[in-house]
Short mmCIF file of C-alpha atoms in Angstrom, two decimals:
data_model
loop_
_atom_site.label_atom_id
_atom_site.label_comp_id
_atom_site.label_asym_id
_atom_site.label_seq_id
_atom_site.Cartn_x
_atom_site.Cartn_y
_atom_site.Cartn_z
CA MET N 1 90.65 114.68 122.73
CA GLU N 2 93.21 114.72 125.40
CA GLN N 3 93.04 111.17 126.33
CA GLN N 4 92.67 111.15 130.01
CA ASP N 5 93.81 108.59 132.23
CA SER N 6 90.68 108.22 134.18
CA GLN N 7 89.84 111.79 134.65
CA SER N 8 88.82 111.89 131.05
CA VAL N 9 85.49 112.65 132.34
CA GLN N 10 86.65 115.99 134.01
CA ASP N 11 86.79 117.72 130.79
CA TYR N 12 83.87 116.25 129.46
CA LYS N 13 81.20 118.34 131.07
CA HIS N 14 77.61 117.82 129.92
CA SER N 15 77.49 121.54 129.03
CA GLY N 16 73.99 122.11 127.89
CA ASP N 17 73.71 120.07 124.94
CA LEU N 18 77.15 120.47 123.38
CA GLN N 19 80.05 120.15 125.47
CA PRO N 20 82.28 117.19 125.59
CA GLU N 21 85.85 118.35 125.76
CA HIS N 22 85.94 117.69 129.41
CA LYS N 23 83.68 115.12 129.27
CA GLY N 24 86.34 116.30 126.77
CA GLN N 25 89.63 116.93 128.55
CA ALA N 26 89.93 113.49 129.76
CA ALA N 27 88.69 111.70 126.78
CA SER N 28 91.53 112.82 124.68
CA GLU N 29 94.18 112.06 127.30
CA LEU N 30 92.37 108.69 127.93
CA GLN N 31 93.17 107.04 124.56
CA GLY N 32 94.00 103.48 124.22
CA SER N 33 93.49 100.67 126.73
CA GLN N 34 95.82 102.25 129.15
CA ALA N 35 93.88 105.38 129.08
CA ALA N 36 90.71 103.27 129.80
CA ALA N 37 92.46 101.68 132.75
CA GLU N 38 93.37 104.95 134.27
CA LEU N 39 90.13 106.31 133.47
CA GLN N 40 88.65 104.24 136.11
CA GLY N 41 89.89 106.84 138.37
CA SER N 42 89.37 110.38 137.18
CA GLN N 43 88.66 112.92 134.61
CA ALA N 44 88.31 111.15 131.48
CA ALA N 45 85.82 113.40 130.17
CA ALA N 46 87.74 116.60 129.88
CA GLU N 47 89.17 116.39 126.55
CA LEU N 48 86.33 114.52 125.06
CA GLN N 49 84.28 117.66 124.80
CA GLY N 50 84.30 118.04 121.29
CA SER N 51 82.95 114.67 120.20
CA GLN N 52 80.18 115.00 122.89
CA ALA N 53 79.23 118.25 121.65
CA ALA N 54 79.01 116.82 118.18
CA ALA N 55 76.88 113.85 119.65
CA GLU N 56 74.56 116.27 121.41
CA LEU N 57 74.26 118.41 118.18
CA ARG N 58 72.98 115.23 116.49
CA GLU N 59 70.84 114.39 119.27
CA SER N 60 69.07 117.83 118.83
CA GLN N 61 68.52 116.82 115.22
CA ALA N 62 66.67 113.82 116.24
CA VAL N 63 67.42 111.60 113.32
CA ALA N 64 69.02 108.55 114.76
CA GLU N 65 72.38 109.88 113.87
CA PRO N 66 75.46 108.81 115.67
CA GLN N 67 76.45 110.46 118.89
CA GLY N 68 79.52 111.27 120.99
CA SER N 69 82.96 110.68 119.47
CA GLN N 70 81.62 108.83 116.66
CA ALA N 71 79.66 111.66 115.42
CA ALA N 72 82.85 113.68 115.64
CA ALA N 73 84.42 110.88 113.61
CA GLU N 74 81.96 111.49 110.85
CA LEU N 75 82.94 114.98 111.01
CA ARG N 76 86.49 114.07 110.65
CA GLU N 77 85.69 111.84 107.65
CA SER N 78 84.23 114.83 105.92
CA ARG N 79 87.52 116.59 106.17
CA THR N 80 89.55 114.14 104.17
CA ALA N 81 91.37 116.92 102.57
CA ALA N 82 93.98 117.07 105.18
CA PRO N 83 94.96 114.95 108.33
CA LEU N 84 93.95 116.22 111.56
CA ARG N 85 96.68 117.67 113.71
CA ARG N 86 97.35 116.08 117.03
CA GLY N 87 97.96 118.09 120.11
CA TYR N 88 99.63 117.56 123.65
CA THR N 89 98.00 116.80 126.97
CA THR N 90 97.82 118.95 129.97
CA GLY N 91 100.02 116.32 131.65
CA ALA N 92 102.75 116.72 129.12
CA CYS N 93 102.59 120.49 129.21
CA ALA N 94 102.86 120.39 133.02
CA ALA N 95 105.95 118.14 132.91
CA ALA N 96 107.50 120.47 130.34
CA ALA N 97 106.69 123.63 132.42
CA ALA N 98 108.08 121.97 135.55
CA LYS N 99 111.31 120.96 133.77
CA GLY N 100 111.68 124.53 132.50
CA ALA N 101 111.09 125.94 136.08
CA ALA N 102 113.68 123.39 137.48
CA LEU N 103 116.19 124.54 134.96
CA LEU N 104 115.61 128.14 135.87
CA LEU N 105 116.02 127.31 139.52
CA VAL N 106 119.18 125.34 139.33
CA THR N 107 121.01 127.53 136.63
CA GLY N 108 119.38 130.96 137.01
CA GLU N 109 118.65 130.94 133.17
CA ALA N 110 115.16 130.66 131.69
CA PRO N 111 115.12 128.16 128.73
CA PRO N 112 113.19 129.23 125.75
CA SER N 113 112.06 125.62 125.35
CA VAL N 114 112.48 122.06 126.74
CA GLU N 115 112.39 118.73 125.26
CA ILE N 116 110.63 115.80 127.29
CA ASP N 117 110.00 112.10 126.82
CA LEU N 118 106.37 111.33 126.05
CA PRO N 119 104.67 107.89 127.03
CA ALA N 120 103.63 107.67 123.43
CA GLY N 121 107.24 106.83 122.74
CA PHE N 122 108.96 109.99 121.31
CA ARG N 123 110.34 113.21 122.51
CA HIS N 124 108.78 116.55 121.86
CA THR N 125 109.99 120.13 122.35
CA PHE N 126 107.68 122.59 124.11
CA LYS N 127 108.12 126.29 123.88
CA LEU N 128 108.16 128.08 127.28
CA THR N 129 106.99 131.52 128.52
CA GLY N 130 106.85 133.46 131.66
CA GLY N 131 110.15 132.33 133.12
CA GLN N 132 110.79 134.08 136.36
CA ARG N 133 112.79 133.66 139.56
CA SER N 134 111.91 134.75 143.10
CA GLY N 135 115.24 135.18 144.77
CA ARG N 136 117.09 131.78 144.83
CA GLU N 137 114.37 129.68 146.31
CA THR N 138 111.40 129.48 143.63
CA ALA N 139 111.39 129.56 139.88
CA VAL N 140 108.18 129.77 137.57
CA CYS N 141 107.82 128.72 134.00
CA ALA N 142 104.75 128.08 131.74
CA THR N 143 103.61 126.73 128.39
CA VAL N 144 100.49 127.20 126.48
CA LYS N 145 98.60 123.92 125.64
CA ASP N 146 98.04 123.19 122.06
CA ALA N 147 95.31 120.60 121.61
CA GLY N 148 95.89 120.39 117.85
CA ASP N 149 92.54 120.01 115.89
CA ASP N 150 90.79 118.44 118.93
CA PRO N 151 87.95 120.65 120.34
CA ASP N 152 89.32 120.44 123.79
CA ALA N 153 88.20 122.96 126.56
CA THR N 154 91.76 123.16 127.66
CA HIS N 155 93.12 124.22 124.24
CA GLN N 156 95.21 127.28 124.68
CA ALA N 157 95.18 127.12 128.40
CA ARG N 158 98.41 128.49 130.24
CA ILE N 159 99.92 125.67 132.28
CA GLU N 160 102.34 126.92 134.99
CA ALA N 161 104.83 125.23 137.19
CA ALA N 162 106.38 126.70 140.36
CA VAL N 163 109.49 124.79 141.52
CA SER N 164 111.04 125.62 144.78
CA TRP N 165 113.78 124.21 146.91
CA ARG N 166 112.99 122.09 150.15
CA ASP N 167 115.25 120.68 152.66
CA SER N 168 114.23 116.98 152.31
CA PRO N 169 115.33 114.97 149.24
CA GLY N 170 112.93 114.02 146.45
CA VAL N 171 110.25 115.73 144.44
CA GLU N 172 106.87 116.69 145.87
CA ILE N 173 104.06 117.37 143.51
CA ASP N 174 100.99 119.35 144.26
CA GLY N 175 98.33 121.45 142.55
CA GLY N 176 97.79 125.21 142.88
CA LYS N 177 95.26 127.49 141.50
CA GLY N 178 93.14 126.27 138.76
CA VAL N 179 93.85 122.71 139.46
CA GLY N 180 90.98 120.73 140.94
CA ARG N 181 90.90 118.88 144.15
CA VAL N 182 89.38 115.36 144.35
CA THR N 183 86.30 115.06 146.81
CA LYS N 184 84.71 111.78 145.69
CA PRO N 185 85.96 108.25 145.39
CA GLY N 186 86.37 106.27 142.34
CA LEU N 187 89.22 108.22 140.71
CA PRO N 188 92.70 107.39 140.26
CA VAL N 189 93.62 110.13 142.61
CA ALA N 190 92.94 109.90 146.29
CA VAL N 191 90.34 112.07 147.94
CA GLY N 192 91.90 115.32 149.17
CA GLU N 193 94.80 115.34 146.52
CA ALA N 194 95.12 117.55 143.52
CA ALA N 195 93.64 116.14 140.33
CA ILE N 196 96.96 115.25 138.75
CA ASN N 197 96.58 111.83 137.24
CA PRO N 198 99.28 109.06 137.79
CA VAL N 199 100.84 109.15 134.44
CA PRO N 200 101.29 113.17 134.56
CA ARG N 201 102.61 112.74 138.05
CA ARG N 202 105.25 110.26 136.80
CA MET N 203 106.14 112.62 133.74
CA ILE N 204 106.74 115.60 135.96
CA LEU N 205 108.77 113.50 138.44
CA GLU N 206 110.93 112.23 135.67
CA ALA N 207 111.38 115.63 133.95
CA VAL N 208 112.33 117.27 137.24
CA SER N 209 114.57 114.55 138.45
CA GLU N 210 116.32 114.64 135.21
CA VAL N 211 117.33 118.22 135.79
CA LEU N 212 118.40 117.62 139.43
CA GLU N 213 120.57 114.76 138.60
CA GLU N 214 122.13 116.36 135.61
CA HIS N 215 123.32 119.21 137.78
CA GLY N 216 124.08 117.32 140.89
CA ALA N 217 121.49 119.13 143.14
CA ALA N 218 121.72 117.94 146.72
CA ARG N 219 118.41 119.25 147.77
CA GLY N 220 114.82 118.14 146.86
CA VAL N 221 112.05 120.47 145.34
CA ARG N 222 108.43 121.03 145.57
CA VAL N 223 106.62 121.50 142.21
CA VAL N 224 103.19 123.11 142.10
CA ILE N 225 101.14 123.02 138.93
CA SER N 226 98.65 125.84 138.21
CA VAL N 227 96.28 126.81 135.59
CA PRO N 228 95.19 130.56 135.95
CA GLU N 229 91.93 129.96 133.99
CA GLY N 230 91.43 126.41 135.34
CA GLU N 231 88.49 127.08 137.57
CA ALA N 232 86.55 128.81 134.75
CA ILE N 233 87.45 126.09 132.29
CA ALA N 234 86.38 123.38 134.64
CA LEU N 235 82.78 124.70 134.52
CA LYS N 236 82.82 123.37 130.87
CA THR N 237 83.74 119.97 132.09
CA LEU N 238 82.21 117.12 134.07
CA ASN N 239 84.69 117.73 136.82
CA PRO N 240 82.13 119.33 139.38
CA ARG N 241 79.98 116.16 138.81
CA LEU N 242 82.76 113.80 139.39
CA GLY N 243 83.74 115.73 142.67
CA ILE N 244 86.79 117.48 141.27
CA LEU N 245 86.49 120.99 142.66
CA GLY N 246 88.26 124.30 141.94
CA GLY N 247 89.70 123.49 138.61
CA ILE N 248 90.64 121.18 135.73
CA SER N 249 92.52 117.87 135.95
CA ILE N 250 96.09 117.36 134.78
CA LEU N 251 95.70 114.34 132.44
CA GLY N 252 97.13 112.23 129.68
CA THR N 253 98.28 108.69 129.49
CA ARG N 254 100.27 109.14 126.24
CA GLY N 255 101.11 112.78 126.27
CA VAL N 256 99.50 113.38 123.00
CA VAL N 257 95.92 114.51 122.13
CA THR N 258 94.34 112.50 119.36
CA PRO N 259 91.55 114.58 117.73
CA PHE N 260 87.97 113.18 118.30
CA SER N 261 89.14 109.89 119.91
CA THR N 262 86.56 107.18 120.28
CA GLU N 263 88.72 105.46 122.93
CA ALA N 264 88.86 108.58 124.94
CA TYR N 265 85.07 108.92 124.87
CA LYS N 266 84.62 105.47 125.98
CA ALA N 267 87.13 105.93 128.71
CA SER N 268 85.27 108.86 130.06
CA VAL N 269 82.15 106.70 130.25
CA VAL N 270 83.86 104.08 132.20
CA GLN N 271 85.23 106.59 134.62
CA ALA N 272 81.81 108.25 135.20
CA ILE N 273 80.35 104.80 136.04
CA SER N 274 83.19 104.16 138.42
CA VAL N 275 82.64 107.36 140.26
CA ALA N 276 78.78 106.59 140.31
CA ALA N 277 79.46 103.19 141.73
CA ALA N 278 82.06 104.39 144.31
CA MET N 279 79.66 106.88 145.68
CA GLY N 280 77.25 104.04 146.36
CA ASN N 281 74.71 104.47 143.62
CA LYS N 282 72.93 101.27 142.72
CA GLN N 283 70.99 102.85 139.92
CA ILE N 284 72.48 104.88 137.10
CA ILE N 285 70.75 106.69 134.20
CA LEU N 286 72.40 106.30 130.79
CA THR N 287 71.62 108.85 128.09
CA THR N 288 72.72 109.53 124.61
CA GLY N 289 73.50 113.21 124.99
CA GLY N 290 72.76 116.52 126.77
CA SER N 291 69.11 116.84 125.77
CA SER N 292 67.96 113.52 126.86
CA GLU N 293 70.03 113.95 130.07
CA LYS N 294 68.34 117.06 130.83
CA TYR N 295 64.93 115.20 130.65
CA ALA N 296 66.35 112.36 132.69
CA MET N 297 67.42 114.64 135.48
CA ALA N 298 63.95 116.20 135.70
CA MET N 299 62.48 112.71 135.73
CA PHE N 300 64.62 111.31 138.48
CA ALA N 301 65.27 114.36 140.44
CA GLU N 302 66.05 112.35 143.51
CA LEU N 303 69.15 110.84 142.21
CA PRO N 304 72.53 112.60 142.52
CA GLU N 305 74.13 114.19 139.61
CA GLU N 306 76.82 111.61 139.27
CA ALA N 307 74.25 108.94 138.56
CA PHE N 308 73.62 110.32 135.15
CA ILE N 309 76.10 109.32 132.52
CA GLN N 310 76.04 110.33 128.76
CA MET N 311 77.06 107.07 126.95
CA GLY N 312 76.77 108.51 123.47
CA GLU N 313 76.14 105.41 121.12
CA TYR N 314 77.92 102.86 123.29
CA VAL N 315 74.86 101.15 124.84
CA GLY N 316 76.52 97.57 125.12
CA PHE N 317 79.80 98.86 126.20
CA SER N 318 78.13 101.03 129.02
CA LEU N 319 75.92 98.16 130.07
CA GLU N 320 78.88 95.82 130.39
CA HIS N 321 80.66 98.18 132.65
CA ALA N 322 77.90 99.12 134.84
CA LYS N 323 77.26 95.46 135.57
CA ALA N 324 81.09 95.08 136.33
CA PHE N 325 80.92 97.87 138.71
CA GLY N 326 78.08 96.41 140.61
CA VAL N 327 75.25 98.62 139.41
CA ARG N 328 71.85 96.96 140.32
CA LYS N 329 69.56 98.97 137.86
CA ILE N 330 70.16 100.66 134.62
CA THR N 331 67.68 103.24 133.34
CA LEU N 332 68.15 104.32 129.67
CA VAL N 333 66.40 107.52 128.72
CA GLY N 334 66.47 108.69 125.05
CA MET N 335 64.55 109.23 121.91
CA ALA N 336 63.03 106.74 119.64
CA GLY N 337 65.33 107.36 116.70
CA LYS N 338 68.27 105.94 118.58
CA PHE N 339 66.57 103.59 121.06
CA SER N 340 64.52 101.88 118.36
CA LYS N 341 67.88 100.39 117.26
CA VAL N 342 68.30 98.87 120.69
CA ALA N 343 64.85 97.38 120.36
CA GLN N 344 66.16 95.78 117.13
CA GLY N 345 69.05 94.29 119.17
CA ALA N 346 71.79 96.81 118.34
CA MET N 347 74.24 97.66 121.07
CA LEU N 348 76.23 100.21 119.09
CA ILE N 349 73.69 102.61 117.79
CA HIS N 350 75.87 104.80 115.43
CA SER N 351 74.02 105.16 112.05
CA LYS N 352 76.87 103.27 110.29
CA ASN N 353 76.59 100.26 112.57
CA ALA N 354 72.87 99.98 112.94
CA PRO N 355 70.53 101.71 110.53
CA VAL N 356 66.89 102.08 111.51
CA ASP N 357 64.92 98.82 110.39
CA PHE N 358 61.65 100.12 109.24
CA SER N 359 60.25 96.79 108.56
CA PHE N 360 60.94 95.91 112.09
CA LEU N 361 59.14 99.09 113.32
CA ALA N 362 56.20 98.21 111.03
CA LYS N 363 56.09 94.78 112.55
CA ILE N 364 55.88 96.16 116.03
CA ALA N 365 53.21 98.75 114.97
CA ALA N 366 51.07 95.85 113.46
CA GLU N 367 51.31 93.92 116.67
CA SER N 368 50.43 97.14 118.63
CA GLY N 369 47.09 97.33 116.74
CA ALA N 370 48.05 99.80 113.86
CA ASP N 371 45.79 99.36 110.84
CA ASN N 372 47.29 98.22 107.56
CA GLU N 373 47.42 101.69 106.07
CA LEU N 374 49.49 102.89 108.92
CA VAL N 375 51.77 99.96 108.94
CA GLY N 376 52.38 100.57 105.27
CA GLU N 377 53.22 104.32 105.99
CA ILE N 378 55.80 103.14 108.72
CA ALA N 379 57.43 100.61 106.47
CA ALA N 380 57.92 103.31 103.80
CA ALA N 381 59.08 106.01 106.21
CA ASN N 382 62.45 107.75 105.81
CA THR N 383 63.41 108.53 109.41
CA ALA N 384 62.48 107.13 112.85
CA SER N 385 61.26 110.63 113.88
CA GLN N 386 58.70 110.25 111.06
CA VAL N 387 57.45 106.98 112.60
CA THR N 388 57.19 108.60 116.00
CA ASP N 389 54.99 111.38 114.65
CA LEU N 390 52.90 108.81 112.85
CA MET N 391 52.38 106.76 115.97
CA THR N 392 51.91 109.69 118.18
CA ALA N 393 49.26 111.14 115.94
CA ALA N 394 47.53 107.74 115.92
CA GLY N 395 47.40 107.81 119.75
CA ASN N 396 49.13 104.39 119.80
CA GLY N 397 51.10 104.25 123.24
CA VAL N 398 51.38 100.46 122.99
CA PHE N 399 53.81 100.85 120.09
CA PHE N 400 56.28 102.78 122.17
CA GLU N 401 55.90 100.53 125.28
CA GLN N 402 56.67 97.46 123.15
CA LEU N 403 59.85 99.16 121.76
CA CYS N 404 60.93 99.70 125.34
CA LEU N 405 60.12 96.16 126.21
CA HIS N 406 62.13 94.73 123.22
CA ALA N 407 65.07 96.96 124.20
CA CYS N 408 65.10 95.90 127.81
CA ARG N 409 65.09 92.30 126.78
CA HIS N 410 68.06 92.96 124.35
CA CYS N 411 69.94 94.69 127.01
CA LEU N 412 69.58 91.88 129.45
CA LYS N 413 70.48 89.35 126.92
CA HIS N 414 73.70 91.10 126.09
CA MET N 415 74.68 91.31 129.85
CA ASN N 416 73.40 87.68 130.56
CA GLY N 417 70.85 89.07 133.14
CA GLY N 418 71.80 89.92 136.76
CA MET N 419 70.19 93.41 136.99
CA THR N 420 67.14 95.45 136.26
CA VAL N 421 66.89 97.36 132.94
CA GLU N 422 64.39 100.25 132.43
CA MET N 423 63.76 102.16 129.33
CA VAL N 424 61.97 105.50 128.86
CA LEU N 425 61.39 106.97 125.36
CA VAL N 426 61.06 110.76 125.19
CA THR N 427 60.29 113.29 122.55
CA MET N 428 62.51 116.25 121.77
CA LYS N 429 60.64 118.26 124.17
CA GLY N 430 60.81 115.71 126.90
CA ARG N 431 57.47 114.25 126.81
CA VAL N 432 57.33 110.46 127.70
CA LEU N 433 56.16 108.35 124.88
CA GLY N 434 56.68 104.98 126.50
CA ARG N 435 58.29 103.24 129.38
CA ALA N 436 59.05 99.67 130.46
CA GLU N 437 61.10 97.80 133.00
CA ILE N 438 62.34 94.10 133.18
CA ARG N 439 64.09 92.61 136.14
CA GLY N 440 66.66 90.06 134.73
#
């Protein structure tokens, strides 16, 4: 995923039940701790799309399987025959295109490629295309983004830069067609500005300044980054929910896209929480994927879209950040397969970290009034969905309420209290199985 500074979330759209790249674009550019820091600002989701898609696919299969980038990680492990190919962020592509356009403007010759420094600590050569000059005042150059093996919504997007002379010194940077504008607080870019994150801005500035200094240019320039298909791509991301309108975000803290990045996904979650809190939301809804989010939105229709956040399997991580951002109430909406693990005390609900404990479920069933035969069937069950079917057929709603109560208690214990936690268990068709709330 193109690890996004803080816009990771941009490319992480909750498209239906399968779309993380731009919850997706941002994620991939948000890798590492620096990505997470910058994430607090903007689009972390954009390049996280692939992993979320994988997560939502697993959610639709209902068997307590891991979601989000970790689901994608499992997919990656299944491809051990060959290493996954890394790609390059929209920020790196924008800087390369800007350098090419600056060279064309200054020298009159369109370079076939340019080499730029990446924050990851090495230089990379980008092929350029579409070089053209309008008189002596403006030059345009482009490159095509390669996201490597990451399922990034911006893969193969054309990133263009127009560089024109201006009378005042320095380098001015703005966004053109297909680059979104920030309309909500909580991102690393100010409201009203083009959604070009801090690290990409610095990369563009350094790449263009290098050209101007090398050729002794006495004038300053204006750089406008455009993505011709950006507005359409953005519809596959979370940008609209984050208040980034009209296009994608230009992201990337390291310049490289790491396929199926876990850190990128987590960064997108932080960014989404940051935006929700900055918009004044005191309650947020955490879900494991697109299906559960769809049902949650119907349940809490009075809440704004940014209050709904797909956390994947990162329950504890999401709770901690929600509390840090001053959220007063957290509602978790999801299916019994995953949230039964939270009732067991697991805060990371990936199947590898927290398998379903059927003896625990059998104990709760017994405490909820199930007879010995049913308790035995639950203890011998193969999947959490099977347990759900057994208890639903028995008409035992107390069982699901008890699971919710146990989960709420573990969530509050994990955060050392200080807020209200609610849990709602739903079926794959959205029917509520159980619900509970505890004020900590």
